Coordinates of C-alpha atoms in Angstrom, one line a residue:
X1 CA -208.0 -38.5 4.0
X2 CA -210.5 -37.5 1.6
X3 CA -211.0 -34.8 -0.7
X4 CA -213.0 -32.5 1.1
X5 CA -212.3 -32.3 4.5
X6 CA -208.3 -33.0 4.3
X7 CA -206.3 -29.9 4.9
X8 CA -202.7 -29.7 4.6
X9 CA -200.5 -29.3 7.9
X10 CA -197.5 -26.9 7.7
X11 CA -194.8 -29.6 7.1
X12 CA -196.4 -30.9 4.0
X13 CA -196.7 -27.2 2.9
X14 CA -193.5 -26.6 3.8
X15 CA -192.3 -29.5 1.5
X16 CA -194.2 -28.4 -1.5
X17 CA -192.7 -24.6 -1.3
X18 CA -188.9 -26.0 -0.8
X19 CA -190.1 -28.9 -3.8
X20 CA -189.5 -32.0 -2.0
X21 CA -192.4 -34.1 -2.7
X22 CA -192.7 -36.7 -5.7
X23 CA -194.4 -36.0 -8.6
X24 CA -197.4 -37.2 -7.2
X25 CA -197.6 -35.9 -3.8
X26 CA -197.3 -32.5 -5.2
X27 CA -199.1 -32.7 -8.1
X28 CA -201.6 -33.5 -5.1
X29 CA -201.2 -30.8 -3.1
X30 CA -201.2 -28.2 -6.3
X31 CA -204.8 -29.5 -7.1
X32 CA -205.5 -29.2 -3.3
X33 CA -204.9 -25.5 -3.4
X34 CA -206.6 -24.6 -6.3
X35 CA -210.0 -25.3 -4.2
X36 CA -208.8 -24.9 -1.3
X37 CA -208.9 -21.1 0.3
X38 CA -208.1 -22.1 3.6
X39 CA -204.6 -23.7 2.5
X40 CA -204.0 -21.3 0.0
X41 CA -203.6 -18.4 2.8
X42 CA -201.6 -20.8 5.3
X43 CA -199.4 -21.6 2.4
X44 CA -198.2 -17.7 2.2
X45 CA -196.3 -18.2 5.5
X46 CA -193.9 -20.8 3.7
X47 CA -193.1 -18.2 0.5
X48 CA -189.9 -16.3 1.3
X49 CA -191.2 -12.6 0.3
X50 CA -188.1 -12.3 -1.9
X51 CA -189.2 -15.3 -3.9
X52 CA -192.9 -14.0 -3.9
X53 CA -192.0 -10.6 -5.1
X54 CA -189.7 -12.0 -8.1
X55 CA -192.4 -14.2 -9.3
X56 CA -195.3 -12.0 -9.0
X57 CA -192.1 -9.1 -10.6
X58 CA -192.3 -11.9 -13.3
X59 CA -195.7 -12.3 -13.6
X60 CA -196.0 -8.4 -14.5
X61 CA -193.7 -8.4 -16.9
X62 CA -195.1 -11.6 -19.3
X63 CA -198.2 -9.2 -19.1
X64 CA -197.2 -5.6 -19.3
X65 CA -194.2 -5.8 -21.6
X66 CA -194.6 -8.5 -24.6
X67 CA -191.7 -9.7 -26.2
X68 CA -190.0 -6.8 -28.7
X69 CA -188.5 -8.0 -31.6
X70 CA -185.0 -9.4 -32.5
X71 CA -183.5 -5.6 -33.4
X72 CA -184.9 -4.0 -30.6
X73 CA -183.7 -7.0 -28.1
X74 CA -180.3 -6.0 -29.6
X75 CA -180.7 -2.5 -29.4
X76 CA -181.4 -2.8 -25.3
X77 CA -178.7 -4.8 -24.7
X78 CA -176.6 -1.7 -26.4
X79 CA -178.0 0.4 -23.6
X80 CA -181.0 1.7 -25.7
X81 CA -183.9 2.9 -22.8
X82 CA -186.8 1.2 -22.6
X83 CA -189.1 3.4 -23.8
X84 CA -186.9 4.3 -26.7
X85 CA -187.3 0.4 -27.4
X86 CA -191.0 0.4 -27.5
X87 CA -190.5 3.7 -29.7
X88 CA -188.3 1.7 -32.2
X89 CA -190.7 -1.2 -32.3
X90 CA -193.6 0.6 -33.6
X91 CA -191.3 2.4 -36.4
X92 CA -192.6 0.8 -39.6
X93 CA -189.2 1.1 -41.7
X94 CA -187.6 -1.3 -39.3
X95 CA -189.9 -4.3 -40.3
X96 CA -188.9 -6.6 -42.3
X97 CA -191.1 -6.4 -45.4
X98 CA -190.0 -2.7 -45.4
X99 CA -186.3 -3.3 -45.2
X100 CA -186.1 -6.2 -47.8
X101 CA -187.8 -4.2 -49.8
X102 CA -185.2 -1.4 -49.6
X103 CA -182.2 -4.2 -50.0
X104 CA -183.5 -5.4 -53.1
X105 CA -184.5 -2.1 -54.3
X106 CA -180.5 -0.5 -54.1
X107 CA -179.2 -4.1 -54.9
X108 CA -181.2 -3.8 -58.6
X109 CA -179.7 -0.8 -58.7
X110 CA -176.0 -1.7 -57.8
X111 CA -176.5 -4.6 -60.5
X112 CA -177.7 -2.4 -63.0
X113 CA -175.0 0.0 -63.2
X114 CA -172.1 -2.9 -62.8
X115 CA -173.5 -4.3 -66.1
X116 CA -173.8 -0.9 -67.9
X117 CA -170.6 0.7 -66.6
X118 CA -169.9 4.0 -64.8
X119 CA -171.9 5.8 -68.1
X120 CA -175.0 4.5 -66.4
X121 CA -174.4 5.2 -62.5
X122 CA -177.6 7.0 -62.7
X123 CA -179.7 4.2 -61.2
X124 CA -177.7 3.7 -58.1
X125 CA -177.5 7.7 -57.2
X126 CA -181.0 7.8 -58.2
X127 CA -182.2 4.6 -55.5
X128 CA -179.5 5.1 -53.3
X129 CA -179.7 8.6 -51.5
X130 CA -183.8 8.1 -51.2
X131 CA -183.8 4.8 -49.6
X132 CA -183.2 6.4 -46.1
X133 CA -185.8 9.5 -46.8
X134 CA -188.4 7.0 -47.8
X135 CA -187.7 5.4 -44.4
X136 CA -188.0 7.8 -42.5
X137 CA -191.3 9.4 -44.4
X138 CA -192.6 5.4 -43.3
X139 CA -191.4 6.1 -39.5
X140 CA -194.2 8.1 -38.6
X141 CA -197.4 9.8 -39.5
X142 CA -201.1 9.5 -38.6
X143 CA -201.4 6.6 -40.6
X144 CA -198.2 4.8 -40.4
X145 CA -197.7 5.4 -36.2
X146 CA -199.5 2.5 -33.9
X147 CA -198.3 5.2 -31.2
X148 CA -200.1 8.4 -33.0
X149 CA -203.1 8.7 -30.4
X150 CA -200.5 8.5 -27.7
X151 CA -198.0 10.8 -29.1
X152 CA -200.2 13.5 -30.0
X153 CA -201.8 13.4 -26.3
X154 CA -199.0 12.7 -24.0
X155 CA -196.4 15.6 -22.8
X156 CA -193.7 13.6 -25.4
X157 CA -191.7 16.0 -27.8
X158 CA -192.9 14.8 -31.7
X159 CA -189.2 15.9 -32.8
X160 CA -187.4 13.7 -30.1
X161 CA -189.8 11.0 -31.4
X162 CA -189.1 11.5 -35.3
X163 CA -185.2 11.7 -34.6
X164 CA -185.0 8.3 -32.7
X165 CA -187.0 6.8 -35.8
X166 CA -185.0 8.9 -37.8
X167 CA -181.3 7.7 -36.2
X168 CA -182.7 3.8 -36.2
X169 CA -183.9 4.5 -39.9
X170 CA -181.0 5.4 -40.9
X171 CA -178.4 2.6 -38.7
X172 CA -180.3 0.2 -40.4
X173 CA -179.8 0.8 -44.4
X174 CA -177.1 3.1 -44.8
X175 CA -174.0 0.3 -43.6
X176 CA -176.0 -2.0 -46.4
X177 CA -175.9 0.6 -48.9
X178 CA -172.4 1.8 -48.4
X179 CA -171.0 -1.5 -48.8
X180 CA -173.1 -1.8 -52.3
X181 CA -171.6 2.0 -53.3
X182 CA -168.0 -0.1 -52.6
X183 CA -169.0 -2.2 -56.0
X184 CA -169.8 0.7 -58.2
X185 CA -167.2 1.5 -61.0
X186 CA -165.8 4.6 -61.6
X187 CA -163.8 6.7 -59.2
X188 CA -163.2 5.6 -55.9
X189 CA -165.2 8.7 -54.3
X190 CA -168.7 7.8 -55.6
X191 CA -168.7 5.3 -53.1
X192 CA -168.7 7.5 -50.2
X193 CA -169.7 10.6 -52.7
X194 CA -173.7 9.9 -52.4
X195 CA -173.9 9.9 -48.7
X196 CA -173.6 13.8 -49.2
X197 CA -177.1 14.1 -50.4
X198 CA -178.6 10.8 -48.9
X199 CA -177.7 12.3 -45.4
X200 CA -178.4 16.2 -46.3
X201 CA -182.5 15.1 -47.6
X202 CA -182.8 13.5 -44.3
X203 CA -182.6 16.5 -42.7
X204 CA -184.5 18.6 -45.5
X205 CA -187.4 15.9 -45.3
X206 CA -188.2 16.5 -41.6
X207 CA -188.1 19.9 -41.8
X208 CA -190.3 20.0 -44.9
X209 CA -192.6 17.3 -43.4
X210 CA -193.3 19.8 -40.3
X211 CA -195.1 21.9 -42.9
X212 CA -197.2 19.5 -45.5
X213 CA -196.6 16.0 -43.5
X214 CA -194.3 13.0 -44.5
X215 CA -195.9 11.7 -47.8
X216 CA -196.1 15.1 -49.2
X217 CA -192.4 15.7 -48.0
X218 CA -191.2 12.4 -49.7
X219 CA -192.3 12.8 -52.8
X220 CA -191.4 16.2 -53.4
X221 CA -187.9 15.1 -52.4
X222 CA -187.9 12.2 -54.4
X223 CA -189.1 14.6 -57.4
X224 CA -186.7 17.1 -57.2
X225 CA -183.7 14.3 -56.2
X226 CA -184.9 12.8 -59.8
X227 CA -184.7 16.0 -61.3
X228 CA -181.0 16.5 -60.4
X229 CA -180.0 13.3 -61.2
X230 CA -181.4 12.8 -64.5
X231 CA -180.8 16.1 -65.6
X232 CA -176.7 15.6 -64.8
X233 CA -177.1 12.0 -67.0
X234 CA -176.4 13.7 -70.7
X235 CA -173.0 14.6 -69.0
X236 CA -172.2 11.2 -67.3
X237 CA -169.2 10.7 -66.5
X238 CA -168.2 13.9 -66.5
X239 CA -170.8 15.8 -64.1
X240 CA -171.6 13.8 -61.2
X241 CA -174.5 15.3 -59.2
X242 CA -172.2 13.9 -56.1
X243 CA -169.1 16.0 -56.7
X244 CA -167.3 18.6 -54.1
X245 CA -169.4 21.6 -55.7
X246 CA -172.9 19.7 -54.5
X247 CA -171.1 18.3 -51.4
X248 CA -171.4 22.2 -50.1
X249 CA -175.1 22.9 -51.2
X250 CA -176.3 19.7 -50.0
X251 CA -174.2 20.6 -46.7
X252 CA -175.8 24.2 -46.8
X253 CA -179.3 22.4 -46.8
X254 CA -178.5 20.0 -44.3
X255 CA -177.6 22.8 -42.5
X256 CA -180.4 24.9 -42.8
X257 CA -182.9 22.2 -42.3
X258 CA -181.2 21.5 -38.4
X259 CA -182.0 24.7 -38.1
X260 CA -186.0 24.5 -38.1
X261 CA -185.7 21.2 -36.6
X262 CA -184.0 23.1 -33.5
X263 CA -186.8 25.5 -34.1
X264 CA -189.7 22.7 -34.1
X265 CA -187.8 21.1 -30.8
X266 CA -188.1 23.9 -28.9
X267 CA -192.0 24.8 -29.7
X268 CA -192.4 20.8 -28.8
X269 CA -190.7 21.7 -25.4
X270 CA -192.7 24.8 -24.8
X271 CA -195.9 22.6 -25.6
X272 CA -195.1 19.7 -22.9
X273 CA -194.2 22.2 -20.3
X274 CA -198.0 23.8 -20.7
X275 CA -199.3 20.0 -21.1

């Protein structure tokens, strides 16, 4: 046979689908059909349809949907929805300069005070309870989003977008952070105490970023956080700006703040039902 008349019968075809031939006979016949039209279609009576739909299935997949990172991979296999993945894997906070950054930022700050003492917890209230609000002020805005041109043009809700960010945000540095709070000296509350207000300005940022965006939001927080903090050190130990009196106004703002989220969730639903 020769190159360029040869054809292959249906036995030989038949061998190549079921992957009987040698190496070289069916590295043979693979060249055949790239030139070869008329083989190529006879061939397609040998392919079981299942097989041909799981590989072409396959095929779409390598293309459409590129590998998401390691967390999100984790997070599906949790029963996380695809298209909550792809929303986690365009949230800045969870990469990984962002989030070694954070580590190292509330682990200076947990070293810091266990040399000075529980006089000098200020740095570690002072780091600890912004780490998540500075996350989540990273999660999303114009400039920060890969998804903004979507988001803003598609019948999805902006609030459900901001609180999956939000949730993964805060899964991802508060278990860290906690277990660092466990080394502080002093009472045994402070290392749950600052969860009060690291979980109340969560809240308080998103509603404030509705109004003047993230940035703006995050550093007015971080401001007026620094404010309490350092203005509670010239009583240290005494005054803790964590204690059961703050515990009920950070609650009370917490509180407040779900409130015009619930507000800004229900515009965002009136909005996609007109879209």
């Amino acid at each position: 046979m020769t190159t360029q008349h040869w054809h292959a019968d249906a036995e030989l075809l038949s061998a190549y689908v079921a992957g009987e031939l040698d190496a070289i006979s069916g590295a043979s016949v693979e060249q055949h059909l790239v030139r070869c039209a008329e083989c190529r279609t006879a061939i397609a009576a040998h392919v079981p349809a299942p097989a041909l739909d799981r590989a072409w299935a396959g095929v779409r997949d390598a293309v459409q949907s590129p590998p998401l990172p390691l967390p999100i991979r984790i997070a599906r296999r949790c029963g996380v929805s695809e298209p909550t993945a792809v929303l986690l894997a365009a949230t800045a906070s969870l990469r990984t300069a962002w989030l070694v950054g954070a580590f190292v930022a509330v682990g200076f700050a947990t070293f810091a005070v266990m040399v000075a003492g529980q006089d000098h917890v200020a740095p570690f209230l002072l780091v600890a309870p912004m780490v998540p609000v500075i996350g989540v002020a990273a999660a999303y805005g114009p400039d920060q989003d890969p998804l903004e041109a979507l988001v803003v043009t598609a019948p999805f809700g902006r609030t459900r977008l901001i609180l999956i960010r939000t949730l993964a945000v805060l899964v991802s540095v508060l278990p860290f952070t906690a277990a660092l709070g466990l080394l502080l000296p002093g009472p045994d509350w402070l290392a749950a105490a600052w969860l009060g207000p690291a979980l109340a300005l969560v809240p308080v940022l998103l509603a404030v970023s509705s109004f003047v965006g993230p940035r703006t939001g995050a550093a007015v927080l971080s401001i007026a956080w620094s404010g309490v903090v350092l203005l509670s050190v010239r009583h240290f130990p005494a005054t803790w700006p964590v204690q059961a009196t703050q515990q009920l106004a950070y609650l009370a703002l917490a509180l407040a703040s779900c409130g015009v989220l619930a507000l800004q969730a229900r515009r965002d639903r009136k909005i996609g039902a007109l879209l």
